[in-house]
C-alpha cells in the first residue's frame, strides 16, 4: 500500500525526474488503464499503466468564472431559503414563481451547471470539479426539493418539473464522468505500488475497477433517484389534484428520505474523500450543511405551528362543548 505521505509536497515514491503536475494529471484524469502481462505473479499479479488521459486543463480564468457562478448560485439559494422561512405567508405569487428560475435547479442555472460538468475534467486548477462537483450536484438537489410552486397552471408546472428531472439526470451522468476517473486514479495511487517501469506503472494485488473501491460516492445514485422520484410524484399529484391518500404519503416519505440521503452523502464525502483541497472541500460541504440545517429548522417550525394550531382547535372545541352543555343544563333547570 502506498503511504499517505504521497499527498505531501515530498514523498518517497516520487522520483526527481517526474513532473509533479503531469504526475497528478496522469493518475486523476486517466480515462483508460491498460493491464499488462507480468512475470511476478506473487508481488505484482496485476500490472497497470495509464493508456489515455483527458485533455489539458482550461486556463485558471475559466475556474474563476465557475467559482463565481457557483458562489452566486449558492447565495441565491441561501437567500431564497431564508425568505421562505421568514416571509412564506406574505410573499407574492409572482415572487414565488419568478425566484425559482434563479435557483441552481432552475431553467437558467441548471443548463449552465450541465455545461460546466460536461467540461469538468478540464476545469481542474483553482476550482477542481473533481473535488467540488458532488457538492454542486447536492446544491441542485436541495434547490429542486425546495422549489415546489403551487400557483402554476398544470401544463407550465409539468414542463418545468420535467425539465428539472431531465437536467438532474444529465448533470449526474456528467458528474460521474468527472469523478470516476478521479476516484479510479486515487485507488490506483493508494492501493498500489510503483513498478518503476514508467511514471504511471503500478503493481496491484487485486484488479483495478472503474471508480475504485476507496470512495463509493456516485452522482447517479439512490439519492438522485429519490429526488427524481419526488419530482415525478409532484407531477402526478398536480395533474390528478391529489391532496391526500397513499400517493401523497409516499411523496412526503420520499422527500424526507431524500434529505436524509443528501445528509449521509455529505458526511460520507467529508470523511472518505481524498485528502486534497481540504479547506475548499470543507467550505463547500459546510455550505450544504447550512442549507440542510435551515430546512430542518423550517420543518420544525411548521410542525410546532401545526401542533399549536391543532391544540388551539381542540381547546376551542372543548370550550364550545362546555358552553353548550352549560346552556343545556341552564335551560333544563328553567
XYZ file of C-alpha atoms in Angstrom:
334
model
C 0.000 0.000 0.000
C 1.156 3.483 -0.707
C 1.945 5.842 2.121
C -0.421 8.713 2.929
C 2.643 10.950 2.697
C 2.057 10.890 -1.050
C -0.227 13.902 -0.555
C 2.620 15.929 0.966
C 4.981 18.007 -1.221
C 7.744 15.441 -0.638
C 7.011 11.728 -0.620
C 9.291 8.763 -1.098
C 7.574 7.287 -4.157
C 8.004 10.426 -6.256
C 11.052 10.409 -8.494
C 13.030 13.641 -9.055
C 12.769 13.360 -12.823
C 8.965 13.371 -12.859
C 6.860 16.494 -13.352
C 4.527 16.802 -10.347
C 1.686 18.436 -12.295
C 1.777 15.854 -15.072
C 2.099 13.123 -12.468
C -1.157 14.162 -10.767
C -2.898 14.652 -14.122
C -1.842 11.182 -15.256
C -3.492 9.467 -12.307
C -6.515 11.695 -11.631
C -7.502 12.285 -15.266
C -6.724 8.872 -16.712
C -9.525 7.579 -18.941
C -8.105 4.149 -19.697
C -5.916 1.889 -17.535
C -4.290 -0.912 -19.537
C -3.453 -4.277 -17.974
C -0.019 -5.565 -18.920
C 1.480 -9.007 -18.618
C 3.652 -9.583 -15.574
C 6.204 -12.267 -14.722
C 5.942 -11.707 -10.972
C 2.621 -13.324 -10.093
C 3.323 -13.065 -6.359
C 4.450 -9.461 -5.820
C 2.857 -7.969 -8.929
C -0.096 -10.096 -10.054
C -1.768 -7.095 -11.753
C 0.343 -4.525 -13.587
C -1.397 -1.380 -14.863
C -0.301 1.611 -16.919
C -2.325 4.695 -17.871
C -3.110 4.446 -21.560
C -5.060 7.669 -22.194
C -5.929 10.850 -20.246
C -8.321 13.756 -20.626
C -7.075 16.869 -22.480
C -5.100 19.505 -20.594
C -6.837 21.902 -18.187
C -8.511 25.156 -19.153
C -6.853 28.427 -18.085
C -7.392 29.468 -14.439
C -9.776 32.205 -15.627
C -12.332 29.507 -16.507
C -12.061 28.083 -12.984
C -12.585 31.571 -11.545
C -15.735 32.066 -13.638
C -17.091 28.698 -12.497
C -16.222 29.570 -8.893
C -18.069 32.909 -9.098
C -21.074 31.250 -10.727
C -21.166 28.575 -8.016
C -20.935 31.160 -5.231
C -23.724 33.221 -6.828
C -25.946 30.122 -7.190
C -25.367 29.184 -3.570
C -26.101 32.703 -2.289
C -29.313 32.832 -4.323
C -30.390 29.504 -2.833
C -29.483 30.632 0.683
C -31.368 33.932 0.359
C -34.469 32.241 -1.061
C -34.464 29.597 1.690
C -34.240 32.336 4.346
C -37.011 34.323 2.606
C -39.209 31.229 2.611
C -38.625 30.829 6.341
C -39.376 34.473 7.183
C -41.978 35.537 4.625
C -43.617 32.334 3.425
C -47.113 33.716 4.013
C -46.510 37.282 2.877
C -44.599 36.601 -0.318
C -46.479 37.378 -3.519
C -47.313 34.688 -6.058
C -45.184 36.478 -8.652
C -42.168 36.345 -6.366
C -42.745 32.645 -5.679
C -42.900 31.832 -9.385
C -40.026 34.053 -10.519
C -37.475 33.136 -7.855
C -37.193 29.501 -8.966
C -35.609 30.483 -12.299
C -32.556 31.726 -10.410
C -32.143 28.574 -8.310
C -29.481 26.025 -9.300
C -32.307 23.716 -10.416
C -33.989 26.484 -12.438
C -34.137 26.869 -16.182
C -31.329 29.469 -16.178
C -28.714 27.944 -13.881
C -29.207 24.206 -14.456
C -28.199 24.227 -18.164
C -25.049 26.145 -17.197
C -24.264 23.585 -14.486
C -24.701 20.771 -17.027
C -22.322 22.594 -19.386
C -19.777 23.000 -16.574
C -19.993 19.310 -15.646
C -19.620 18.272 -19.288
C -16.302 20.154 -19.385
C -15.442 19.168 -15.814
C -12.273 17.099 -16.434
C -10.614 20.227 -17.865
C -11.743 22.523 -15.013
C -9.148 21.412 -12.538
C -6.823 24.206 -11.390
C -8.183 26.763 -8.896
C -11.657 25.218 -8.575
C -11.350 21.478 -9.375
C -14.721 19.902 -10.110
C -13.279 16.512 -9.209
C -13.374 17.744 -5.587
C -16.277 20.225 -5.579
C -18.569 18.669 -8.199
C -20.523 16.484 -5.709
C -21.375 19.490 -3.534
C -22.658 21.379 -6.605
C -24.922 18.448 -7.503
C -26.208 18.359 -3.920
C -26.944 22.078 -4.188
C -29.027 21.328 -7.289
C -30.911 18.541 -5.487
C -31.622 20.742 -2.457
C -32.917 23.594 -4.596
C -35.114 21.151 -6.557
C -36.680 19.901 -3.316
C -37.248 23.481 -2.151
C -38.781 24.859 -5.367
C -42.302 23.415 -5.285
C -44.569 26.197 -6.632
C -48.287 25.637 -6.090
C -49.559 28.630 -8.055
C -48.601 27.327 -11.512
C -51.011 26.020 -14.095
C -50.784 22.293 -14.739
C -49.014 22.434 -18.133
C -46.474 25.031 -17.022
C -45.776 23.152 -13.791
C -45.337 19.793 -15.543
C -42.998 21.305 -18.148
C -40.838 22.999 -15.524
C -40.544 19.954 -13.230
C -39.959 17.558 -16.159
C -37.125 19.750 -17.436
C -35.652 19.783 -13.922
C -35.769 15.967 -13.803
C -34.013 15.717 -17.163
C -31.408 18.272 -16.093
C -30.659 16.466 -12.820
C -30.160 13.131 -14.592
C -27.860 14.697 -17.202
C -25.887 16.552 -14.523
C -25.451 13.312 -12.556
C -24.102 11.465 -15.583
C -21.683 14.262 -16.469
C -20.520 14.461 -12.858
C -19.726 10.745 -12.894
C -17.590 11.291 -15.988
C -15.545 13.708 -13.851
C -15.282 11.877 -10.535
C -14.980 8.263 -11.702
C -11.533 8.758 -13.315
C -10.549 10.786 -10.251
C -11.560 8.039 -7.808
C -10.013 5.381 -10.048
C -6.708 7.243 -10.001
C -6.975 7.703 -6.245
C -7.393 3.949 -5.814
C -4.507 3.324 -8.218
C -2.283 5.531 -6.059
C -3.326 4.462 -2.589
C -3.862 0.769 -3.308
C -0.793 0.091 -5.437
C 2.990 0.293 -5.529
C 5.044 1.694 -8.368
C 6.747 -0.868 -10.557
C 9.353 1.652 -11.721
C 8.916 0.924 -15.428
C 7.175 4.257 -16.092
C 5.586 7.174 -14.220
C 2.129 5.545 -14.165
C 3.132 1.884 -13.988
C 1.753 0.305 -10.817
C 1.512 -3.152 -9.316
C -1.640 -4.250 -7.530
C -2.777 -7.255 -5.520
C -6.318 -7.012 -6.922
C -7.863 -5.774 -10.185
C -8.464 -2.046 -10.642
C -12.159 -1.245 -11.178
C -13.791 1.857 -12.639
C -14.343 4.353 -9.842
C -12.064 2.445 -7.498
C -13.090 0.842 -4.223
C -11.954 3.543 -1.782
C -14.695 6.136 -2.449
C -18.151 4.806 -3.282
C -19.982 8.077 -3.924
C -21.635 8.407 -7.333
C -23.678 11.200 -8.887
C -26.001 8.646 -10.499
C -27.074 7.227 -7.135
C -30.013 6.388 -4.906
C -30.051 9.988 -3.663
C -30.533 11.313 -7.185
C -33.268 8.779 -7.959
C -35.136 9.585 -4.741
C -35.139 13.300 -5.618
C -36.231 12.498 -9.176
C -38.975 10.265 -7.727
C -40.194 13.135 -5.541
C -40.374 15.446 -8.557
C -42.255 12.840 -10.609
C -44.762 12.307 -7.785
C -45.238 16.070 -7.577
C -46.260 15.990 -11.238
C -48.706 13.148 -10.531
C -50.201 14.976 -7.547
C -50.512 18.172 -9.588
C -52.215 16.549 -12.573
C -54.546 14.339 -10.515
C -55.052 17.087 -7.892
C -54.157 14.703 -5.089
C -54.441 16.317 -1.637
C -54.465 13.127 0.441
C -54.060 9.385 0.174
C -51.237 6.942 -0.431
C -49.619 8.870 -3.290
C -49.200 11.984 -1.150
C -47.945 9.878 1.763
C -45.344 8.178 -0.459
C -44.261 11.553 -1.873
C -43.764 13.048 1.592
C -41.898 9.944 2.762
C -39.584 10.021 -0.272
C -38.968 13.733 0.246
C -37.890 13.183 3.857
C -35.739 10.240 2.733
C -34.094 12.443 0.090
C -32.989 14.938 2.725
C -31.587 12.108 4.840
C -29.666 10.666 1.872
C -28.228 14.074 0.957
C -27.028 14.479 4.550
C -25.491 10.993 4.545
C -23.678 11.749 1.271
C -22.233 14.962 2.744
C -20.924 13.169 5.823
C -19.515 10.324 3.732
C -17.684 12.640 1.322
C -16.154 14.690 4.123
C -14.863 11.548 5.848
C -13.788 9.448 2.855
C -12.742 11.876 0.113
C -9.097 12.158 -0.993
C -7.183 14.498 1.292
C -6.509 17.342 -1.111
C -8.052 20.839 -1.292
C -9.326 20.160 2.223
C -10.322 23.745 3.058
C -12.176 24.195 -0.222
C -13.996 20.917 0.326
C -14.906 21.798 3.931
C -16.252 25.194 2.829
C -18.357 23.595 0.085
C -19.922 20.896 2.233
C -20.244 23.297 5.163
C -22.474 25.435 2.957
C -24.564 22.382 2.087
C -24.917 21.532 5.783
C -26.129 25.083 6.458
C -28.925 24.653 3.904
C -29.853 21.310 5.461
C -29.974 22.858 8.941
C -32.191 25.694 7.680
C -34.551 23.145 6.162
C -34.693 21.222 9.454
C -35.475 24.462 11.323
C -38.177 25.322 8.808
C -39.810 21.893 9.067
C -39.586 22.004 12.877
C -41.261 25.413 12.912
C -44.035 24.160 10.634
C -44.592 21.119 12.871
C -44.688 23.270 16.008
C -47.176 25.676 14.383
C -49.315 22.764 13.201
C -49.357 21.201 16.652
C -50.134 24.559 18.271
C -52.972 25.145 15.800
C -54.387 21.667 16.439
C -54.122 22.191 20.189
C -55.892 25.545 19.887
C -58.702 23.950 17.866
C -59.115 21.196 20.451
C -59.176 23.768 23.249
C -61.767 25.839 21.364
C -63.866 22.722 20.696
C -63.695 21.704 24.374
C -64.668 25.228 25.462
C -67.546 25.310 22.994
C -68.739 21.888 24.188
C -68.668 23.012 27.809
C -70.595 26.160 26.891
C -73.231 24.138 25.064
C -73.565 21.720 27.984
C -73.855 24.656 30.403
C -76.574 26.248 28.297
C -78.413 22.917 28.100
C -78.299 22.466 31.886
C -79.476 26.041 32.398
C -82.433 25.538 30.036
C -83.352 22.266 31.812
C -83.498 23.974 35.218
C -85.551 26.842 33.864
